[in-house]
Short mmCIF file of C-alpha atoms in Angstrom, two decimals:
data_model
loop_
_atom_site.label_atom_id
_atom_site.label_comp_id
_atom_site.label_asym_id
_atom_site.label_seq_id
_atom_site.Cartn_x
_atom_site.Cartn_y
_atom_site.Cartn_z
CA UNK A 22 -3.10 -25.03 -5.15
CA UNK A 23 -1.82 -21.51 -5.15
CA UNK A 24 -4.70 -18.72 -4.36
CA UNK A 25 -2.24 -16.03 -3.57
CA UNK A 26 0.36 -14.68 -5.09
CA UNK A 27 2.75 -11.58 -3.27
CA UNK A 28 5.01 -9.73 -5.65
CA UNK A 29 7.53 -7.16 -4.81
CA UNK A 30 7.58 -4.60 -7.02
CA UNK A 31 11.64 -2.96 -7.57
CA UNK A 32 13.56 -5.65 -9.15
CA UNK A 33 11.09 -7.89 -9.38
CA UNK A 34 8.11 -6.77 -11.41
CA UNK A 35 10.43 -4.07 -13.07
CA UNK A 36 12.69 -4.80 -16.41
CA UNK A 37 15.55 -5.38 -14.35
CA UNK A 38 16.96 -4.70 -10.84
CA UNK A 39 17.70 -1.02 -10.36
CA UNK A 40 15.71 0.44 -12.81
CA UNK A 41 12.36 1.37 -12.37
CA UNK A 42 10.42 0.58 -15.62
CA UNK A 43 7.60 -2.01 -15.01
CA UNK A 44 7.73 -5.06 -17.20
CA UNK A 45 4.58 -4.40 -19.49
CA UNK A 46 4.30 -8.37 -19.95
CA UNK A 47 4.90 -9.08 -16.33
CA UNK A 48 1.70 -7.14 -15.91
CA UNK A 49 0.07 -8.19 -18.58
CA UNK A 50 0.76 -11.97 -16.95
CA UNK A 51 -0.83 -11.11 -13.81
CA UNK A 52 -3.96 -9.76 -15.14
CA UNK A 53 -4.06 -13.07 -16.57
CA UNK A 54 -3.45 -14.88 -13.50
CA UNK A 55 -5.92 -13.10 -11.79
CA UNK A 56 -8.71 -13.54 -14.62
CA UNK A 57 -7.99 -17.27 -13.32
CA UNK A 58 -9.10 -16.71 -9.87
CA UNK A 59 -6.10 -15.94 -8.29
CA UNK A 60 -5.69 -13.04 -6.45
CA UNK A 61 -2.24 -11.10 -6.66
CA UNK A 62 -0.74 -8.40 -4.27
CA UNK A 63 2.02 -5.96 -4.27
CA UNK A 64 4.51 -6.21 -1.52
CA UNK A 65 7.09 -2.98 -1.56
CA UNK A 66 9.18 -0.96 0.45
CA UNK A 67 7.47 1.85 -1.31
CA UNK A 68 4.75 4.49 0.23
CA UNK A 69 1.43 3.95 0.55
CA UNK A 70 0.16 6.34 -1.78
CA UNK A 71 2.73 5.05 -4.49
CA UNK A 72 2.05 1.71 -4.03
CA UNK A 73 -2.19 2.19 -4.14
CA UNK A 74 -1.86 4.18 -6.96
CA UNK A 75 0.30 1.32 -8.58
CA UNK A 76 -2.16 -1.20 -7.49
CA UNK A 77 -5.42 0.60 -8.55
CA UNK A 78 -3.72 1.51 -12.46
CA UNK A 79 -2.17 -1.58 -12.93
CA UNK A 80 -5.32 -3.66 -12.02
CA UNK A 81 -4.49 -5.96 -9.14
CA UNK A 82 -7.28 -7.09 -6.88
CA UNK A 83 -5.62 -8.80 -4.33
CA UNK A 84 -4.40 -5.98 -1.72
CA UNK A 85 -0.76 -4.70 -0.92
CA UNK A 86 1.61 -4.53 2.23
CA UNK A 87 3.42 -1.29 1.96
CA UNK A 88 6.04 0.30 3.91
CA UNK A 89 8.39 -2.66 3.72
CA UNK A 90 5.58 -4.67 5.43
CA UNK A 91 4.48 -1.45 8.19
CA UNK A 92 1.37 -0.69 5.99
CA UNK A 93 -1.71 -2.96 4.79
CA UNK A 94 -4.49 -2.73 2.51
CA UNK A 95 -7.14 -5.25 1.59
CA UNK A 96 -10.97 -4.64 0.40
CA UNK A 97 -11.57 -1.17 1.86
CA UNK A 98 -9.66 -1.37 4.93
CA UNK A 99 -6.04 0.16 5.41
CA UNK A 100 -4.34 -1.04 8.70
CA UNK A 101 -0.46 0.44 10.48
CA UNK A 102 0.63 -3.00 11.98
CA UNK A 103 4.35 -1.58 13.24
CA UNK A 104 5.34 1.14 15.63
CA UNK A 105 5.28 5.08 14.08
CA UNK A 106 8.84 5.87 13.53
CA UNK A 107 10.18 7.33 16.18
CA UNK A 108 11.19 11.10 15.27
CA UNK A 109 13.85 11.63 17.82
CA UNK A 110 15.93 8.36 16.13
CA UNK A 111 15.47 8.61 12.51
CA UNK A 112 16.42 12.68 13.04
CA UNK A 113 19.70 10.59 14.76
CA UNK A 114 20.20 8.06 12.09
CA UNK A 115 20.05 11.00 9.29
CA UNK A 116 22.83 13.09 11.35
CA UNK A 117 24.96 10.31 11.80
CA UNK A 118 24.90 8.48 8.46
CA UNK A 119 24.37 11.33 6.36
CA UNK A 120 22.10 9.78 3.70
CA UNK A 121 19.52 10.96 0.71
CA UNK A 122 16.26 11.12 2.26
CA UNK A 123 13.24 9.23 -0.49
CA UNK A 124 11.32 11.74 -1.98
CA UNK A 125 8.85 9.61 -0.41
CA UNK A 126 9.32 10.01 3.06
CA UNK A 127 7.06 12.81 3.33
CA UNK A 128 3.91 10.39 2.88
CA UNK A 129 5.06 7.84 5.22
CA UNK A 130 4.55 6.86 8.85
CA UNK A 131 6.65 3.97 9.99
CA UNK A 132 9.18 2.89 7.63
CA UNK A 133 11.94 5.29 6.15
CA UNK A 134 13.95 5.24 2.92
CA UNK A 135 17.13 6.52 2.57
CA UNK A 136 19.95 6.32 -0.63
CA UNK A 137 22.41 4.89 -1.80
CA UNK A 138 20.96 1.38 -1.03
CA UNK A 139 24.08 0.75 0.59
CA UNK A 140 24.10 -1.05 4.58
CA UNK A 141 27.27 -0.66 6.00
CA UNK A 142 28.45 -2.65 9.47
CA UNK A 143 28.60 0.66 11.02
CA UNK A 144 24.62 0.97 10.36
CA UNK A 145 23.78 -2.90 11.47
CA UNK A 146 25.83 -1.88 14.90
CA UNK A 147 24.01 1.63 15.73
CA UNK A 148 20.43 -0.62 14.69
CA UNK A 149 21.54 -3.48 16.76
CA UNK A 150 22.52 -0.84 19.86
CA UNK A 151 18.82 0.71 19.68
CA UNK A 152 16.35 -2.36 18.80
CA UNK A 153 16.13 -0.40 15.38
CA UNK A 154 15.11 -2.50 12.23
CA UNK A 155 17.29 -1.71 9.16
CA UNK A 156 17.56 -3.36 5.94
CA UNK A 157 18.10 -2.61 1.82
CA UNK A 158 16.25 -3.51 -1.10
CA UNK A 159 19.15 -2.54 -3.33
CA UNK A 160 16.79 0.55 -3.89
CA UNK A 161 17.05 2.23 -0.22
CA UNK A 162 18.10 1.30 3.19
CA UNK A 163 14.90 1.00 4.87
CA UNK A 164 14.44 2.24 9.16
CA UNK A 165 11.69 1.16 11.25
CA UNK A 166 11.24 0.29 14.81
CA UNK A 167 10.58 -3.44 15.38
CA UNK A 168 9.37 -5.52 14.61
CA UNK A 169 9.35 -4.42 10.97
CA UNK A 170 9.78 -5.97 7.61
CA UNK A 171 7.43 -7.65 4.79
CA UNK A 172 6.86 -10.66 7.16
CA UNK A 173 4.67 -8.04 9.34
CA UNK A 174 2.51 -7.05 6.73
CA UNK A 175 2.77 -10.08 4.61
CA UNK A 176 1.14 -12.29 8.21
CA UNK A 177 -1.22 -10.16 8.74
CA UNK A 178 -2.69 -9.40 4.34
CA UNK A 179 -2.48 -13.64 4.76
CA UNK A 180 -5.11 -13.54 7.48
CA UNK A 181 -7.30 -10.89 5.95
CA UNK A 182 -7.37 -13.37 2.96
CA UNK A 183 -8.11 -16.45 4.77
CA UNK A 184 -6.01 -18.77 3.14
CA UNK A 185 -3.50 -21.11 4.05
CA UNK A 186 0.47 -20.61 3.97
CA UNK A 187 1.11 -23.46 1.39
CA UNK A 188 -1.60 -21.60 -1.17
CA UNK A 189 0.80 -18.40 -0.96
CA UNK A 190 3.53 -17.91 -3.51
CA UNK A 191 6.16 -15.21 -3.00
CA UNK A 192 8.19 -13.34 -5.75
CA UNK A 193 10.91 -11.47 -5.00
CA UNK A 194 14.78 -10.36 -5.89
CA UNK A 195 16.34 -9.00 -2.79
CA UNK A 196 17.21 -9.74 0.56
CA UNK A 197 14.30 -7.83 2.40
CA UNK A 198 12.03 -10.64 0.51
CA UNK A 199 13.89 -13.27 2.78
CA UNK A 200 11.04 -11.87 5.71
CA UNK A 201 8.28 -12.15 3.14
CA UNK A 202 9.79 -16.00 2.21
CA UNK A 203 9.67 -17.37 5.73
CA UNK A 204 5.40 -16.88 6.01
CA UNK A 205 4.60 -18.59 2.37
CA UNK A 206 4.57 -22.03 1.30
CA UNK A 207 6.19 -21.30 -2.20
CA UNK A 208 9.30 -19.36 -2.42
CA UNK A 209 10.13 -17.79 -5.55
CA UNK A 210 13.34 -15.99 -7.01
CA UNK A 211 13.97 -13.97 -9.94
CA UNK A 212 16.33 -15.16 -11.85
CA UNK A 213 18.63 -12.26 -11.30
CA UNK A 214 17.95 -12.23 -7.42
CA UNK A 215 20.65 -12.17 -4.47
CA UNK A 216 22.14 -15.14 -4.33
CA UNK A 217 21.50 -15.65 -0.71
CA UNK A 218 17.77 -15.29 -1.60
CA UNK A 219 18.19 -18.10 -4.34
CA UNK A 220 19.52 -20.27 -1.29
CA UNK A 221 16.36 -19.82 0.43
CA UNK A 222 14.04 -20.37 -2.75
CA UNK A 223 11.80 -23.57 -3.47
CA UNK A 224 12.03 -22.28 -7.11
CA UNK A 225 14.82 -19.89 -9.00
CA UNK A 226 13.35 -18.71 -12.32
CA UNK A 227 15.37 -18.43 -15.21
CA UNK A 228 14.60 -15.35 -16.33
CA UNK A 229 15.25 -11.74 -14.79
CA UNK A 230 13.10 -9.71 -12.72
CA UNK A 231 9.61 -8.97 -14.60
CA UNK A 232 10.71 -11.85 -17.55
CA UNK A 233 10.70 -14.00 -14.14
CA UNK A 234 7.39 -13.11 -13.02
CA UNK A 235 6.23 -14.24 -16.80
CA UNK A 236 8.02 -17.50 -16.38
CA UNK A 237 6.36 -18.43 -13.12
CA UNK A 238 2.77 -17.17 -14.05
CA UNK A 239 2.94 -19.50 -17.20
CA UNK A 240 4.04 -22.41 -15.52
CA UNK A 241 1.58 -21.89 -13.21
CA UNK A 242 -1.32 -21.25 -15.30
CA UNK A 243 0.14 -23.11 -18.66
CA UNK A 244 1.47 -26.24 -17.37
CA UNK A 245 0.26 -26.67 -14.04
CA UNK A 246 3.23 -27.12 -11.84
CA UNK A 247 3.07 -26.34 -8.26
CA UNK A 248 -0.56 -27.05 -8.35
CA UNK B 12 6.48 19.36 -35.16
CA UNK B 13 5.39 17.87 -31.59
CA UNK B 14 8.21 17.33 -29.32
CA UNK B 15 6.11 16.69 -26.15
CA UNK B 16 3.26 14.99 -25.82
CA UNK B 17 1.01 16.01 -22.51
CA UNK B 18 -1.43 12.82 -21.50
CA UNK B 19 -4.60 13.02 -19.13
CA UNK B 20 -4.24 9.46 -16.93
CA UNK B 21 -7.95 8.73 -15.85
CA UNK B 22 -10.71 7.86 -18.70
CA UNK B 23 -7.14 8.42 -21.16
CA UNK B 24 -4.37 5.97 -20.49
CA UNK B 25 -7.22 3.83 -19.22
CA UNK B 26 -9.27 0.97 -20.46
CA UNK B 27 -12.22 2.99 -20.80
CA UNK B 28 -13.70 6.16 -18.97
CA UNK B 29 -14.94 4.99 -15.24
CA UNK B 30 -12.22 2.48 -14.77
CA UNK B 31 -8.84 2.61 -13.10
CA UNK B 32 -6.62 -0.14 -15.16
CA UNK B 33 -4.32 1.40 -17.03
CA UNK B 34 -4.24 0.04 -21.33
CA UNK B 35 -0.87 -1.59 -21.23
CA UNK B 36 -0.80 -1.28 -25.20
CA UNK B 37 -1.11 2.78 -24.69
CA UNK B 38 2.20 2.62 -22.22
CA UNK B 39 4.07 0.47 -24.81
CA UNK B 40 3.75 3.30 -27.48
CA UNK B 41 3.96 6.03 -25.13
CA UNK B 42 7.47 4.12 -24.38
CA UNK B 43 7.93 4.00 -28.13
CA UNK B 44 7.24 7.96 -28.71
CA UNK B 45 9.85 8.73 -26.05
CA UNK B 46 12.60 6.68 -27.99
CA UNK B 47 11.44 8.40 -31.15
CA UNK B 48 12.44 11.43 -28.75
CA UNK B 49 9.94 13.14 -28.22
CA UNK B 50 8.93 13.34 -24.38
CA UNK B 51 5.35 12.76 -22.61
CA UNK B 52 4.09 13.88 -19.46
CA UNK B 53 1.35 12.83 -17.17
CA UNK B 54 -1.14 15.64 -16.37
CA UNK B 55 -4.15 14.76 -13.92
CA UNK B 56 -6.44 15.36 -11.05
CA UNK B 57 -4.36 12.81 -9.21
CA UNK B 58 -2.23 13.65 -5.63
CA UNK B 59 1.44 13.58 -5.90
CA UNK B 60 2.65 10.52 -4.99
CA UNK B 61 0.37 8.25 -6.98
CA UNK B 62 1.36 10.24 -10.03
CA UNK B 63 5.31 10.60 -9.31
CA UNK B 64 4.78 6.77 -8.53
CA UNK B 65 3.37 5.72 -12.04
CA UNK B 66 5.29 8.32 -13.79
CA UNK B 67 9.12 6.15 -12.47
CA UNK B 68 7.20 2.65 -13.08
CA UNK B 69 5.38 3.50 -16.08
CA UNK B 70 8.91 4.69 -17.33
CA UNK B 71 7.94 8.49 -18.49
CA UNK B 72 10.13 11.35 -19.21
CA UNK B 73 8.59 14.47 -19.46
CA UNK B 74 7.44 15.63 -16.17
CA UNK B 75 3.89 15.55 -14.16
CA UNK B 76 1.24 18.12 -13.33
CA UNK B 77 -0.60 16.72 -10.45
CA UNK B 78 -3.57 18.12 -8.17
CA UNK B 79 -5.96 18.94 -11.00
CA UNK B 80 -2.73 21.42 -11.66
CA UNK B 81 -1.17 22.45 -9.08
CA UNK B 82 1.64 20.53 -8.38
CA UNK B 83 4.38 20.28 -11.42
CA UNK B 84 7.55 18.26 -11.54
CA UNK B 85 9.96 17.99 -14.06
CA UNK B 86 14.02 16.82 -14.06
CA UNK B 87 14.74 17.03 -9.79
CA UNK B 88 11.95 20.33 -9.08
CA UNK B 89 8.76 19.90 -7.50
CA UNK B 90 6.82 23.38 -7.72
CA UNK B 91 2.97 24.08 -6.17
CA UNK B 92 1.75 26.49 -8.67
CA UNK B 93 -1.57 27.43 -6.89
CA UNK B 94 -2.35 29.03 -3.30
CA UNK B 95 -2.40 26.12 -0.61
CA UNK B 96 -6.46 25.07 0.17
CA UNK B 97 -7.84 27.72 2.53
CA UNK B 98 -9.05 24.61 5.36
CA UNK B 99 -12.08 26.42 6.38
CA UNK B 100 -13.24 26.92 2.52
CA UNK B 101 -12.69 22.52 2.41
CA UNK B 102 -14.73 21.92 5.50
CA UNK B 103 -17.38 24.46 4.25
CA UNK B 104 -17.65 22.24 1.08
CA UNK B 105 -17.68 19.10 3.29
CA UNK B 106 -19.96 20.25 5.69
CA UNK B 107 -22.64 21.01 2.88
CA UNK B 108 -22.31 18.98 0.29
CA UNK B 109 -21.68 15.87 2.11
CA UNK B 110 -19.12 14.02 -0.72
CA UNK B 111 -16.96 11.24 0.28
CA UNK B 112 -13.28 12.53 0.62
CA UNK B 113 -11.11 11.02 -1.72
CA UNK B 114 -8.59 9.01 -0.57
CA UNK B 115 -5.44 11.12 -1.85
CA UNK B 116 -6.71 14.12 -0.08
CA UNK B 117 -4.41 13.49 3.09
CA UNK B 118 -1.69 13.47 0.62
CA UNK B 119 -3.02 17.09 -1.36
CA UNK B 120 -1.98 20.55 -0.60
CA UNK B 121 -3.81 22.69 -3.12
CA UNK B 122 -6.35 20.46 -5.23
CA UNK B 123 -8.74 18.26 -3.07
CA UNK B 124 -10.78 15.31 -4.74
CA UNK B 125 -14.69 14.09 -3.88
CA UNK B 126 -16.96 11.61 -5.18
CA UNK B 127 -19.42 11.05 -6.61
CA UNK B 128 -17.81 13.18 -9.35
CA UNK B 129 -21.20 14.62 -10.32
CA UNK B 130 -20.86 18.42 -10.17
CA UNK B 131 -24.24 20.36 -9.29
CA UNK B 132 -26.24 23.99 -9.62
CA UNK B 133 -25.47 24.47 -6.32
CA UNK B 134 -22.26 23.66 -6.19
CA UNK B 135 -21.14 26.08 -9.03
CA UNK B 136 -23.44 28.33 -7.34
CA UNK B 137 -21.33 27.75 -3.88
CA UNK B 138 -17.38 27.82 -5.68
CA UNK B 139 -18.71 31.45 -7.40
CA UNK B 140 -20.03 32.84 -4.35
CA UNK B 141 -16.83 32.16 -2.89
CA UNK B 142 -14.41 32.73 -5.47
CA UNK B 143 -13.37 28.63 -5.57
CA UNK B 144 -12.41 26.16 -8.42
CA UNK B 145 -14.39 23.51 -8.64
CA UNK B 146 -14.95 20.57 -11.49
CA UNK B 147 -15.39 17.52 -12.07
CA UNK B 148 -13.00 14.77 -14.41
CA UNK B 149 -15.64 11.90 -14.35
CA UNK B 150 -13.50 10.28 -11.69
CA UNK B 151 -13.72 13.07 -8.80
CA UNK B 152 -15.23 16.40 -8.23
CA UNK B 153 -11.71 18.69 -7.95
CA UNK B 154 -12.26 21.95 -4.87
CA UNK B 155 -9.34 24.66 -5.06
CA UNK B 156 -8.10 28.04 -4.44
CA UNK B 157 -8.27 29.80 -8.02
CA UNK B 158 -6.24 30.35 -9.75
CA UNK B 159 -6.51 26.53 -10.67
CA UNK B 160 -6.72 23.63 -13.30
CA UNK B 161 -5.04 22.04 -15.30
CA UNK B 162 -3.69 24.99 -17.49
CA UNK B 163 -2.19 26.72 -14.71
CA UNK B 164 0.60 23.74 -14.20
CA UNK B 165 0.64 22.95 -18.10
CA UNK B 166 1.90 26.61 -18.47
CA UNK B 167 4.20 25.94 -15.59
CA UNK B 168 5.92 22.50 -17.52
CA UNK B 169 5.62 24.05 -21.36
CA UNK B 170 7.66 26.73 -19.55
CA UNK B 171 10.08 24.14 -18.06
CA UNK B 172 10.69 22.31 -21.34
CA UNK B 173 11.59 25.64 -23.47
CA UNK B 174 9.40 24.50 -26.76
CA UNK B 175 6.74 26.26 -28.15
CA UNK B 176 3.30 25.54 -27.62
CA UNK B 177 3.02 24.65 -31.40
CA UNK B 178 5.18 21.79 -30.54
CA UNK B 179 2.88 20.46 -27.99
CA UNK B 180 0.33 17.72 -28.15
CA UNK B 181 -2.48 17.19 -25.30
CA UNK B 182 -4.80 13.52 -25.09
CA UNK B 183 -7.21 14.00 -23.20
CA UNK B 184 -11.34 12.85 -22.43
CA UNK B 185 -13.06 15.20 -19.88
CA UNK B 186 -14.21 18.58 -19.27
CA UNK B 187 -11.10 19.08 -16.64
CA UNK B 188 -8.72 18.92 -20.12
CA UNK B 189 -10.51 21.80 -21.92
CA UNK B 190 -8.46 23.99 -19.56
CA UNK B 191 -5.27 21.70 -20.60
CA UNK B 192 -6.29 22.36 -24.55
CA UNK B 193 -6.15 26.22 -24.61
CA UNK B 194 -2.45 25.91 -23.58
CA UNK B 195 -1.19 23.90 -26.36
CA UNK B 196 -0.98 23.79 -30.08
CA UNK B 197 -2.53 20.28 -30.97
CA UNK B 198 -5.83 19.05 -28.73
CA UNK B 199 -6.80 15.60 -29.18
CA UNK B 200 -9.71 13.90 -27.74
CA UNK B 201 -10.09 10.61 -27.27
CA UNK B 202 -13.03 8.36 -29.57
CA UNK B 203 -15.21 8.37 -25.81
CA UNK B 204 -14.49 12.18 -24.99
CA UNK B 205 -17.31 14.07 -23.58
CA UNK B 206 -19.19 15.73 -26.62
CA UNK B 207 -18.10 19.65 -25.59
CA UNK B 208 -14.02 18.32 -25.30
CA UNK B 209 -14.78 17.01 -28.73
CA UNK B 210 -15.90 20.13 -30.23
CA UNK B 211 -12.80 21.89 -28.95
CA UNK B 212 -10.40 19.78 -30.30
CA UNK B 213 -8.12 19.80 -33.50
CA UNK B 214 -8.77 15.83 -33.69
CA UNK B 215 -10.60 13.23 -32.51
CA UNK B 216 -9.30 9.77 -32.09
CA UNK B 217 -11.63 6.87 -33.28
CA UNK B 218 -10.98 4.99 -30.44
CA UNK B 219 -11.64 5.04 -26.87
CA UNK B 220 -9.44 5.69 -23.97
CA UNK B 221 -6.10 3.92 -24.16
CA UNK B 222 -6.60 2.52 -27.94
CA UNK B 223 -6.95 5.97 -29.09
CA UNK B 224 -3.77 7.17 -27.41
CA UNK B 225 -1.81 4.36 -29.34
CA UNK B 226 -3.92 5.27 -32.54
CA UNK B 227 -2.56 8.62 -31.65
CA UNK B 228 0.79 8.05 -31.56
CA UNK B 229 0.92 5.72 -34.50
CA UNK B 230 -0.12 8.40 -36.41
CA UNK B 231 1.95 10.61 -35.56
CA UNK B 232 5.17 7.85 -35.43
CA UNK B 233 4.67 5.99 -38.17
CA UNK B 234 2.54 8.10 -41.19
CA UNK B 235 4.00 11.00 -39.62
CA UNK B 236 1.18 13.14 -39.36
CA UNK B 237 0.40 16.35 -37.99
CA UNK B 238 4.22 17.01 -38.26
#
């Protein structure tokens, strides 16, 4: 019995991957799960402010991991559960690599965004020599000391709920929701996800990004399956 | 003939005044009015991020005023349009009023937000003495340096879009959008609008919050009115 889903939000809850336009019937499919008793959360590589600000207009009651899993929030109570970036090494990785700083990074604390969304072996090697966490969402290469990454956050929103893995569902498109995948009992793709996300899904949906999220709230809800 | 459309979020795009979900039938026609061409804007006592975060998801096109005002993007250019909050002023109006903080403030620099959002004698008596905005949108009481509100950044984005401000429509339901309605040529209030907004607008929507902003813009789509 599922009592928890986690959504990401770009790609996934969007009209399609790279764009950012919310699907208005994804939405409109979660308010309906949650009228059912479940609870739903957003789990992003956004900023804390952009994501609570998503979560309180859009309706969701069920908390969010922010920061690509660095940042919690559940009930009242916001919680940092990785390192603070370290200054001296993201100042190094924006020297070396030469990327677009998110407009965001000015409200965060531990995880960075940087565009294009493009990791290169050059980056994995210069993470890999300092212990540094790296990753894209196919919107921005995220930094972070480790440990980093959804599965942080996602552990840690799982215990504030008090439920078991096998009543979580994840949604997701990319490959930072491979982290998220590994602490849930059901793991969901968008139809459009990367295919070496699809390989680790108990369920590929066959519809795209927010269409997805549809398909898999109706099943759940409509028909009953994975219940 | 109204080529931009300016929209208060809070008590507006909502439900209904007091709540934070966002009427998903009001973003589908604000969607439609921007492929009819003409362009919308969010304008509200709302930090930053949360607004430049709903403004990419929700999908809009016209720019943001943020901080009650004081913050205005539009196209790549973020501009404060007020003087920075003087920090001994804040603590002042901490120290003896004894609101709860917001929590967006840590993400303000001009326009700082308190609840309960019930504005007193005292209070107006305080912000004169002292030469301070303050008001209140139903959601938060809004503290900043003057010159403030929400006409200072509407000037600020008319200016950036070049149209006249005959061509410009505001939506909006509190006392915080009276200062919006002075800058622009057609003032609508919502059906729930407090009673003194109403009596300063051109029309007045028969239905609350969100439905009236899709009454709105049926109108004006689709029996062309007001154009």
């Amino acid at each position: 019995m599922i009592k928890l889903i986690l959504t990401d939000l770009d790609g996934t809850l969007t009209e399609d991957r790279g764009v950012y336009k919310v699907d208005l019937e994804a939405i409109e499919a979660i308010r309906r799960a949650q009228e059912a008793g479940i609870k739903v959360a957003l789990v992003s590589g956004n900023s804390y402010p952009v994501l609570r600000g998503l979560y309180n207009y859009l309706g969701l009651n069920g908390g969010l991991v922010a920061e690509n899993g660095c940042v919690v929030f559940y009930g009242k109570e916001r919680l940092e559960v990785c390192k603070r970036m370290d200054r001296e090494i993201l100042e190094e990785f924006r020297q070396r690599f030469k990327l677009k700083d998110s407009w965001q990074n000015e409200f965060r604390c531990c995880d960075f965004g940087f565009t294009p969304a493009v990791l290169n072996e050059e980056m994995l090697k210069w993470a890999e020599d300092r212990g540094v966490y790296v990753n894209s969402s196919g919107y921005a290469v995220h930094v972070a000391m480790k440990p980093a990454g959804k599965g942080v956050g996602v552990r840690k929103l799982i215990e504030l709920h008090g439920v078991r893995r096998d009543e979580v569902a994840a949604l997701g498109d990319s490959m930072t929701d491979l982290e998220m995948f590994q602490e849930v009992g059901l793991k969901v793709a968008v139809g459009n996800a990367d295919e070496k996300l699809k390989e680790n899904a108990d369920v590929v949906l066959n519809l795209k990004s927010g269409k997805g999220v549809k398909e898999f709230i109706s099943s759940l809800l409509d028909d009953g399956t994975w219940n």
